[in-house]
Short mmCIF file of C-alpha atoms in Angstrom, two decimals:
data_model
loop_
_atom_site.label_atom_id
_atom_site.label_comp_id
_atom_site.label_asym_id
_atom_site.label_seq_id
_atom_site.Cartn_x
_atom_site.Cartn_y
_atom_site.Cartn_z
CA UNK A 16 0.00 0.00 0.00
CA UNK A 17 2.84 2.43 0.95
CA UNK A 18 4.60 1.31 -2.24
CA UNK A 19 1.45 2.49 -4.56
CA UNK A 20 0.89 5.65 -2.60
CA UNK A 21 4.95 6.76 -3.17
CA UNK A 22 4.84 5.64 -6.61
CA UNK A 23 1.52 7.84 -6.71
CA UNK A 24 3.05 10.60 -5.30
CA UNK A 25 5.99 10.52 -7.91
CA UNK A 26 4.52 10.18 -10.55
CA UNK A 27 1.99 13.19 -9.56
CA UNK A 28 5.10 15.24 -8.96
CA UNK A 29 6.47 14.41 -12.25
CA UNK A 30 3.30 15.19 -14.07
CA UNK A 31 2.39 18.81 -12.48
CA UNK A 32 6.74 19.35 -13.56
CA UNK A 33 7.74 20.28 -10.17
CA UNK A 34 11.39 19.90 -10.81
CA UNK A 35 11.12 21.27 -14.31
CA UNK A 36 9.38 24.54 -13.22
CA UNK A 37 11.51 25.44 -11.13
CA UNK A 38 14.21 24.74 -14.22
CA UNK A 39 12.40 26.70 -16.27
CA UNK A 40 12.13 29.92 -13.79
CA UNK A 41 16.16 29.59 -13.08
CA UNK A 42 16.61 29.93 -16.68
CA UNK A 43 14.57 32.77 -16.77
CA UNK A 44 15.80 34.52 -14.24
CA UNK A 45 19.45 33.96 -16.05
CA UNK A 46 18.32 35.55 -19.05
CA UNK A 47 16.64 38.29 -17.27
CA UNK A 48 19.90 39.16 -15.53
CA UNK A 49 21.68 38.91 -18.72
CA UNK A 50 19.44 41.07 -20.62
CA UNK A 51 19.87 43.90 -18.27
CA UNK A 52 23.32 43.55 -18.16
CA UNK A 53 23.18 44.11 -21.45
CA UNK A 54 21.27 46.73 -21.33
CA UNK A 55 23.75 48.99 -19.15
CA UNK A 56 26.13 48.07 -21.57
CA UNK A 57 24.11 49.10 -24.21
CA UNK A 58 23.42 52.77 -22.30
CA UNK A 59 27.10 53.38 -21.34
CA UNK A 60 27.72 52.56 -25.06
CA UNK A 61 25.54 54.95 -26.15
CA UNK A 62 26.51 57.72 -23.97
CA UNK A 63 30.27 57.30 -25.39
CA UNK A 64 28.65 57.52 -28.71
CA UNK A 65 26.82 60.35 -28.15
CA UNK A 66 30.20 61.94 -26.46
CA UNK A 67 31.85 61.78 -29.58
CA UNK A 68 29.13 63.11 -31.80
CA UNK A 69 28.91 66.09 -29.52
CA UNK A 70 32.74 66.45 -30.18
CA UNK A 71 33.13 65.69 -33.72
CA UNK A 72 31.26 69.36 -34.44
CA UNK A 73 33.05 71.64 -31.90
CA UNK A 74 36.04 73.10 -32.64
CA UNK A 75 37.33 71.40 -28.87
CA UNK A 76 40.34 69.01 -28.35
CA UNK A 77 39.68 66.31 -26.30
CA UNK A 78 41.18 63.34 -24.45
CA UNK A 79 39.50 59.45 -24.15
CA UNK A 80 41.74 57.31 -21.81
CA UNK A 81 41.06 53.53 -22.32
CA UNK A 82 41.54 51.81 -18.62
CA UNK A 83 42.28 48.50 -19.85
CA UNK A 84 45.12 49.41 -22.43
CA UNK A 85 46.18 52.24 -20.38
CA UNK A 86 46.00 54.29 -23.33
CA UNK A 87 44.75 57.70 -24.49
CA UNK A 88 44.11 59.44 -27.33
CA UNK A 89 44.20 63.17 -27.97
CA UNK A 90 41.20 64.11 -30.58
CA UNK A 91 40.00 67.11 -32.29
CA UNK A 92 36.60 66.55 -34.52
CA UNK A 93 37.16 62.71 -35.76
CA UNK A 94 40.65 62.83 -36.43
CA UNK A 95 43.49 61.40 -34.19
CA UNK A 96 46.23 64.40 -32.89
CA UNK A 97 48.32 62.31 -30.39
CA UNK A 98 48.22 58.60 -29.08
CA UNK A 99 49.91 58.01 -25.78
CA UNK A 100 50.08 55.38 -23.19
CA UNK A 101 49.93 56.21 -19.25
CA UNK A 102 50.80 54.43 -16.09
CA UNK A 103 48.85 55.03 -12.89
CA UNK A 104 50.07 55.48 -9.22
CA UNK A 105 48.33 55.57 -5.86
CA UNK A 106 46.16 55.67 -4.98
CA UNK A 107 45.19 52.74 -7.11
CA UNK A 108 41.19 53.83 -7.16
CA UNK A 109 38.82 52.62 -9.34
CA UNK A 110 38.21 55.19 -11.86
CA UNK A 111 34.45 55.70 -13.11
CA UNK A 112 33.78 55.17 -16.96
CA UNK A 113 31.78 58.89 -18.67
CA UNK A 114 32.78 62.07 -19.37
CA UNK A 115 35.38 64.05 -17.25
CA UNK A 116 36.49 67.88 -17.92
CA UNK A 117 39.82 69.89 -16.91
CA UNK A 118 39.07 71.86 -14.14
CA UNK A 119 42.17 73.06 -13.09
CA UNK A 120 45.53 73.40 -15.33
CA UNK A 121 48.55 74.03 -12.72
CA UNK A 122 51.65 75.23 -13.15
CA UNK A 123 53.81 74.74 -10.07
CA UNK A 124 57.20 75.12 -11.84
CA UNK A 125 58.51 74.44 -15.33
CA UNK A 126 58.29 70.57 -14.69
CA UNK A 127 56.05 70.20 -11.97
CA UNK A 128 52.77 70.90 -13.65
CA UNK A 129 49.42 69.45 -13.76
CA UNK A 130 46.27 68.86 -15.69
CA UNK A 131 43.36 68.18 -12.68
CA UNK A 132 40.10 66.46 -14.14
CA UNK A 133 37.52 67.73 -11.05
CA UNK A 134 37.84 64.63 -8.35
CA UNK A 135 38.63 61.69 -11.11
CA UNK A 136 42.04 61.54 -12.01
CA UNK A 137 44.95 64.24 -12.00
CA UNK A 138 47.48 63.93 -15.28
CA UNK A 139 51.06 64.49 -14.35
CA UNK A 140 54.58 64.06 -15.89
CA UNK A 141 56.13 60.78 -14.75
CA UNK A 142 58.74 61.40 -12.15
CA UNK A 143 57.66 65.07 -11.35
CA UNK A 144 54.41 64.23 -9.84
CA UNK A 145 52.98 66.89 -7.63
CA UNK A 146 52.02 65.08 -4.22
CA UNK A 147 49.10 67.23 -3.02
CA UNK A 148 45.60 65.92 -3.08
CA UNK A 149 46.30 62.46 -2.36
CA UNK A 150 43.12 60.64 -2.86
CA UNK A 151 42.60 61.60 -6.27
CA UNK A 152 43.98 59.29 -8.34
CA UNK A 153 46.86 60.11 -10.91
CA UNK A 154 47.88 59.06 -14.46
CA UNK A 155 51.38 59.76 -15.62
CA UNK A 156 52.55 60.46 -18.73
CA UNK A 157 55.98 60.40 -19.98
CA UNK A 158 57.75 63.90 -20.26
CA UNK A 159 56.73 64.40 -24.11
CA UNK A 160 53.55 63.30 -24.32
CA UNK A 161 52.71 65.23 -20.99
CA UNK A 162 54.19 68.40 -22.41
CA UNK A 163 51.86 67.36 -25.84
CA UNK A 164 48.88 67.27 -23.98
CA UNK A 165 49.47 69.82 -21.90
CA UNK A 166 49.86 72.52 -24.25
CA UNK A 167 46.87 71.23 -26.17
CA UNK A 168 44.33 71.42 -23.51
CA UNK A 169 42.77 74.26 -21.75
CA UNK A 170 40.24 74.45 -18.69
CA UNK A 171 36.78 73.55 -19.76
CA UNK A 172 38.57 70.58 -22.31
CA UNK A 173 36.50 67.30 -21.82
CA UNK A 174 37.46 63.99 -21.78
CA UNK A 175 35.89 60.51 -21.50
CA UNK A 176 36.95 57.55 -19.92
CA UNK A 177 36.08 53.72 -20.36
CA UNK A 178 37.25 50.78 -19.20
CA UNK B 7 -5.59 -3.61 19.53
CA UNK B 8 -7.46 -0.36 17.92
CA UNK B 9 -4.16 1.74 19.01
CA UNK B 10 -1.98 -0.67 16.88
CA UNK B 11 -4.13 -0.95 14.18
CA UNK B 12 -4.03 3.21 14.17
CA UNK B 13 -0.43 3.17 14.22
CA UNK B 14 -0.11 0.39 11.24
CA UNK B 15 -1.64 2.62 9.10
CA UNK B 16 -0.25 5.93 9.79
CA UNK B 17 2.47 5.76 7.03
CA UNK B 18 -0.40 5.59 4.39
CA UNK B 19 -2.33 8.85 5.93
CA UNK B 20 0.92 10.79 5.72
CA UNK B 21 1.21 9.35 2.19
CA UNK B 22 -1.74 10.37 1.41
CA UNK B 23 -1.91 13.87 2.83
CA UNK B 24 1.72 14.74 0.53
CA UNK B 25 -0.03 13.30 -2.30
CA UNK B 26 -3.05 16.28 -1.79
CA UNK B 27 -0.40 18.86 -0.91
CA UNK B 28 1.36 18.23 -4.04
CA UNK B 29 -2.02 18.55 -6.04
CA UNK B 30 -2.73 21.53 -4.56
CA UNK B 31 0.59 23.84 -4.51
CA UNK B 32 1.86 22.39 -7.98
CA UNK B 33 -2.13 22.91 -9.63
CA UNK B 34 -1.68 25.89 -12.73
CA UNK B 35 2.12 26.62 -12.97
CA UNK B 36 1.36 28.96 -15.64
CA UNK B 37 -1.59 30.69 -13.66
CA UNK B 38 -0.62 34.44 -12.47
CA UNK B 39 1.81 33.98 -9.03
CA UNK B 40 -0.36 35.42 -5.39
CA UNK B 41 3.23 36.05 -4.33
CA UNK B 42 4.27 39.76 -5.24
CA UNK B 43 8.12 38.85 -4.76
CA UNK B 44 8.26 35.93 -6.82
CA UNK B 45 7.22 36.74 -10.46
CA UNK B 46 4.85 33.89 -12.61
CA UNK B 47 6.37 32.22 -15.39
CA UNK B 48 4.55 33.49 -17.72
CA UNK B 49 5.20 37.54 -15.64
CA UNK B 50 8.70 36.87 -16.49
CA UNK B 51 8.29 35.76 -20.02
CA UNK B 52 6.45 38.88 -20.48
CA UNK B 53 9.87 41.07 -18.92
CA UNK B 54 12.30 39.05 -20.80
CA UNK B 55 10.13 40.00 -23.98
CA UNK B 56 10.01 43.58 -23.07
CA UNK B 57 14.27 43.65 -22.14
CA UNK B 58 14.12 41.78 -25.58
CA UNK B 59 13.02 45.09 -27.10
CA UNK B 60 15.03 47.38 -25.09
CA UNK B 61 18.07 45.55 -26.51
CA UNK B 62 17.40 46.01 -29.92
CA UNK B 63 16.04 49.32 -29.98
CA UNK B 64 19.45 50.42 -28.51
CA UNK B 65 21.31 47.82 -30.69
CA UNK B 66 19.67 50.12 -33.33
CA UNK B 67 19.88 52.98 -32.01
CA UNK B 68 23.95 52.61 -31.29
CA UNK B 69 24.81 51.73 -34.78
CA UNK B 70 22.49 54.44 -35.85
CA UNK B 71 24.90 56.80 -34.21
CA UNK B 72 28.12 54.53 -35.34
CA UNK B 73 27.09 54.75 -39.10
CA UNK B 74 26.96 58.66 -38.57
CA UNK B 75 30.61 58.89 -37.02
CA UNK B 76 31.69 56.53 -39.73
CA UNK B 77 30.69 58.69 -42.59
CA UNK B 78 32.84 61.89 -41.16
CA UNK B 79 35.73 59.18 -41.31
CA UNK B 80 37.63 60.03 -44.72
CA UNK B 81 40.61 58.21 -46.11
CA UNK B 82 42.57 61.01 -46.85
CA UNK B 83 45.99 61.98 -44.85
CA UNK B 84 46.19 64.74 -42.76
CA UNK B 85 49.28 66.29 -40.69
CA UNK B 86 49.31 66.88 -37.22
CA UNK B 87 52.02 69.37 -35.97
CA UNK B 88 53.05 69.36 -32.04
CA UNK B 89 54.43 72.79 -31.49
CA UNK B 90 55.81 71.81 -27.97
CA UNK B 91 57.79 68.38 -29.04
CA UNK B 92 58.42 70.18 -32.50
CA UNK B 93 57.32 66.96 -34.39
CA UNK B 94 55.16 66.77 -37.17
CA UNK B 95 53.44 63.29 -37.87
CA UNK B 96 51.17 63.00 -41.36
CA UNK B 97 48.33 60.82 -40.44
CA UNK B 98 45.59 58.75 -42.38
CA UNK B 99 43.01 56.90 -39.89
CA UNK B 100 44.95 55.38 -37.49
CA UNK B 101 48.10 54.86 -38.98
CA UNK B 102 50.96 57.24 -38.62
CA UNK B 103 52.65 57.88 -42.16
CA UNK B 104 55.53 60.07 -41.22
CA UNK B 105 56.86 61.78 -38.60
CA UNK B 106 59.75 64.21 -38.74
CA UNK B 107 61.33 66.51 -36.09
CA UNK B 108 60.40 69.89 -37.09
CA UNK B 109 60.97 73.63 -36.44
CA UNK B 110 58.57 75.96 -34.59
CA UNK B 111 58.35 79.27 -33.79
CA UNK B 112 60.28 80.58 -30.94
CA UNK B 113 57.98 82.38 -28.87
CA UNK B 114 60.37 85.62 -28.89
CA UNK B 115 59.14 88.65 -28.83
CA UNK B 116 60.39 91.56 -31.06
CA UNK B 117 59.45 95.18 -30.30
CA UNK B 118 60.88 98.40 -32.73
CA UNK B 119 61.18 101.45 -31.70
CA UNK B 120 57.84 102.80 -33.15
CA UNK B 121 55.81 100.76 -31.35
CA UNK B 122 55.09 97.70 -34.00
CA UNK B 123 55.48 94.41 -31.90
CA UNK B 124 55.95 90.77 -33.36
CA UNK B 125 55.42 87.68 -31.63
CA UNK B 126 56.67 85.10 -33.34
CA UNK B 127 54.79 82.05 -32.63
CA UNK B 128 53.46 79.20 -34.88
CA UNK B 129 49.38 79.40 -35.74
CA UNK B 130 47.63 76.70 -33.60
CA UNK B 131 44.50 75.32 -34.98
CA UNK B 132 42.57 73.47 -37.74
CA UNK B 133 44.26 74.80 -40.76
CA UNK B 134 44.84 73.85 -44.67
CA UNK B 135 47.10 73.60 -47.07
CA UNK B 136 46.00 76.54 -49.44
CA UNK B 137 48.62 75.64 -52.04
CA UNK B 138 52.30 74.13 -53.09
CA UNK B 139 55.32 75.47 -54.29
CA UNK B 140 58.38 74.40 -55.82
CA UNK B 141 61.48 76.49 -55.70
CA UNK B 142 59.70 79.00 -52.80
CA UNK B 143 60.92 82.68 -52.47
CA UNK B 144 61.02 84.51 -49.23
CA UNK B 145 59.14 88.34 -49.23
CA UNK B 146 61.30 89.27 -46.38
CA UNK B 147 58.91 91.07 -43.82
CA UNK B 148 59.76 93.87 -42.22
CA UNK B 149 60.28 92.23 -38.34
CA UNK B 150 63.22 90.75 -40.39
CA UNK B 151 64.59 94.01 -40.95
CA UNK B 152 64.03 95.13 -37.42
CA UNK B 153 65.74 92.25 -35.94
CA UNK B 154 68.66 93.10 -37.61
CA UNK B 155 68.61 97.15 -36.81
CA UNK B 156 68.31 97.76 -40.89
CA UNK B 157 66.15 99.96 -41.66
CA UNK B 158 62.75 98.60 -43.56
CA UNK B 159 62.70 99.03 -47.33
CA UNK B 160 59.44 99.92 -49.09
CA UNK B 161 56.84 97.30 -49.41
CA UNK B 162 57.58 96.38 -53.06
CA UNK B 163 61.40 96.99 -52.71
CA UNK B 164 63.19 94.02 -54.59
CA UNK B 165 66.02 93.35 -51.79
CA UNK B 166 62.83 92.44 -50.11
CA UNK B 167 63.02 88.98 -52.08
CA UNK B 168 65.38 86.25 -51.51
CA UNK B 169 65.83 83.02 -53.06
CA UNK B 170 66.95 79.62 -51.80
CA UNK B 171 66.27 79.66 -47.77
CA UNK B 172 62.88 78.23 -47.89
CA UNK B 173 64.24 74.47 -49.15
CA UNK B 174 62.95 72.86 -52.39
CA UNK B 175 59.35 72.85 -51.33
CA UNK B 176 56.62 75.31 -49.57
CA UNK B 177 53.32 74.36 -48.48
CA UNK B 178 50.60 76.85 -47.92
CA UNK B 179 48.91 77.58 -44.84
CA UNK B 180 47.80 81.09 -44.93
CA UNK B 181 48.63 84.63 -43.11
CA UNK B 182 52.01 84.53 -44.17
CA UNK B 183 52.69 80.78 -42.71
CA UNK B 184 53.88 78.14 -44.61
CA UNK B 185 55.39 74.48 -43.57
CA UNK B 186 59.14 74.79 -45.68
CA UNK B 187 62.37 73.41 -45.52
CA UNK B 188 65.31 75.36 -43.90
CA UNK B 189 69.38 75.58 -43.93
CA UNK B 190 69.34 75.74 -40.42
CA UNK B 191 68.85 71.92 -40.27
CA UNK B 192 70.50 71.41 -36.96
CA UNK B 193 68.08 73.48 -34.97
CA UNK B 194 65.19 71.25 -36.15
CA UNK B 195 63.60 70.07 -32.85
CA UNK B 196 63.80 73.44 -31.31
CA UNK B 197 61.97 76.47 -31.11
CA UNK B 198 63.89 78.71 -33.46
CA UNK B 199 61.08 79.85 -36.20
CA UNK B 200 59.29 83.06 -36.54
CA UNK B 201 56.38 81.06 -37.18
CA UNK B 202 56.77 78.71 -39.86
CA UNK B 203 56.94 75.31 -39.82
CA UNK B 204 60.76 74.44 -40.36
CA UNK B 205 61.20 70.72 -41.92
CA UNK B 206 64.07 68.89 -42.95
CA UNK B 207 64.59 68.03 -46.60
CA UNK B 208 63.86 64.39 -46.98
CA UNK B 209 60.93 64.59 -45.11
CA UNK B 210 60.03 68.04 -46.83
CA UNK B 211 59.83 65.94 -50.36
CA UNK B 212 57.55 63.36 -48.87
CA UNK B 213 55.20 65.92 -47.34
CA UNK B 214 55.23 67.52 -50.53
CA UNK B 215 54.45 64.54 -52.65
CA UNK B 216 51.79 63.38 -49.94
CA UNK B 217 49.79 66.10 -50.07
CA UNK B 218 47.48 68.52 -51.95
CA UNK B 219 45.77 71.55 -51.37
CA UNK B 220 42.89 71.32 -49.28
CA UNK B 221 44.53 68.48 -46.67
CA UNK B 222 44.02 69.64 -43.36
CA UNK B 223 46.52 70.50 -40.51
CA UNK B 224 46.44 70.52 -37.08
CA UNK B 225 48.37 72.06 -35.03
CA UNK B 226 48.31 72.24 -31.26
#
């Protein structure tokens, strides 16, 4: 009697697809993570796009620093001025992808000078970095490509990180 | 007796009463869920359809914007000129045709005596080749005169025109600049111009051959 009530039971379970329901709604729930994931990556796309549109029609140079290469790239419209490559130094924060703009150029000496983008990131010459304002964190450049970008960039230039 | 006989069939009740439960909690998976926290089937079907959407439109939207950077993109080469390095690189997409250590101006200041005042700096800015020459001729100015204490000859005086100290080649940018080759070839990498764009001969000829009127230069 037990025997034909548990077989019962199982095969009721198996019929209403207890197990496979709950397969099913995992699944979903995968796809609906991965969808909006891909969605933010979608919008942070978009608002890089729409960064350089904006740019390609003023008469502005501006910077885009690629994280993961450690690279930048000095612009003005579409067309390529300067490529350069950057190290980093402490402290070793993570720095947030979208637009940045140079709020402060600073000219301590002749080598000891500065290009300060708001609370992101400072740009400084390798080897002549200014040690003030700590917990921003600073790229460095070598001396020529500092001096490049430097020169090239005024307060008010934007810039636009990603990853 | 009757206790045992109770007991003997418990097993079968319980059986029995997980055989209704199941009926009754796994009854309609597809019908709409009472809990608020825990989404139907079906309820999420319906939001992965709608992310479905979201994704393309932007997928569409994104390339929209792509295709519309793409089409300012133009194959032709272009020189970039960094006044502070004094290198000039010629440039076509992403790939670096030439670069050559150059000559820019040397940020002296010249004053004469009646007031005139000549800063001799190289143009920055978007700016384009407005012709070539071959063979280019120098209209001495008259800062040149004042720099040397002579005094300036009238406007269309001939001493005003000397041959052979521009190089081979000239190229056009406007306002009296012009990117040209020079005698003074060991000062190329300094700042020792009045202005002009000061390049060395071999690199002159390929600038020259590279491009036309109407490429653009930048210079920063």
């Amino acid at each position: 009697m037990s025997a034909f009530l548990l077989s019962v039971l199982l095969i009721t379970m198996n019929s209403t697809g207890w197990g496979q329901e709950d397969d099913e709604r995992r699944k979903l729930l995968d796809q609906q993570k991965a969808l909006t994931g891909k969605i933010e990556d979608l919008r942070h796309e978009q608002d890089y796009l729409l960064f350089l549109k904006a740019l390609s029609s003023t008469d502005s140079k501006y910077l885009i620093f690629t994280i993961s290469s450690r690279t930048g790239r000095l612009k003005y419209k579409n067309r390529v001025l300067k490529d350069f490559r950057f190290s980093d130094s402490l402290p070793r924060k993570r720095m947030e992808r979208g637009e940045v703009t140079l709020t402060k150029k600073n000219e301590f000496s002749k080598s000891r000078k500065e290009l300060v983008f708001g609370k992101s990131f400072i740009l400084q010459r390798k080897g002549f970095e200014v040690r003030e304002n700590l917990t921003v964190p600073r790229l460095l450049l070598s001396k020529k490509d500092f001096r490049a970008v430097f020169n090239a960039l005024e307060e008010g230039s934007r810039a636009y990180v990603i990853p | 007796m009757k206790t045992a006989k109770i007991n003997k069939n418990a097993p079968h009740f319980a059986l029995i009463l997980i055989l209704l439960s199941v009926l009754h909690f796994n009854s309609g998976p597809a019908m709409a869920s009472d809990d608020p926290v825990r989404p139907s089937i079906d309820e999420l079907k319906s939001q992965i359809s709608l992310l479905e959407q979201q994704v393309a439109d932007l997928e569409e939207e994104n390339q929209g914007i792509i295709n519309m950077l793409k089409g300012l993109d133009d194959e032709e080469p272009y020189l970039v000129v960094d006044t502070e390095n004094n290198r000039l690189s010629m440039r076509q997409g992403d790939h670096i045709l030439l670069t050559a250590i150059v000559g820019t101006g040397s940020r002296q200041f010249l004053k004469e005596e009646t007031g005139r005042n000549w800063m001799f700096e190289s143009p920055t800015g978007s700016l384009t080749v407005l012709g070539k020459q071959r063979d280019p001729v120098w209209i001495r100015p008259d800062w040149s005169y004042v720099e040397e204490n002579m005094p300036v000859p009238p406007e269309n005086d001939p001493d005003r025109i000397v041959r052979g100290v521009l190089g081979k080649y000239a190229l056009i940018l406007g306002n009296g600049y012009k990117i040209h080759g020079t005698k003074w070839t060991k000062l190329l990498g300094t700042h020792f111009t009045h202005g002009c764009i000061s390049v060395g001969d071999e690199d002159l000829e390929i600038l020259f051959n590279s491009v036309k009127t109407g490429t653009k230069v930048y210079i920063y």
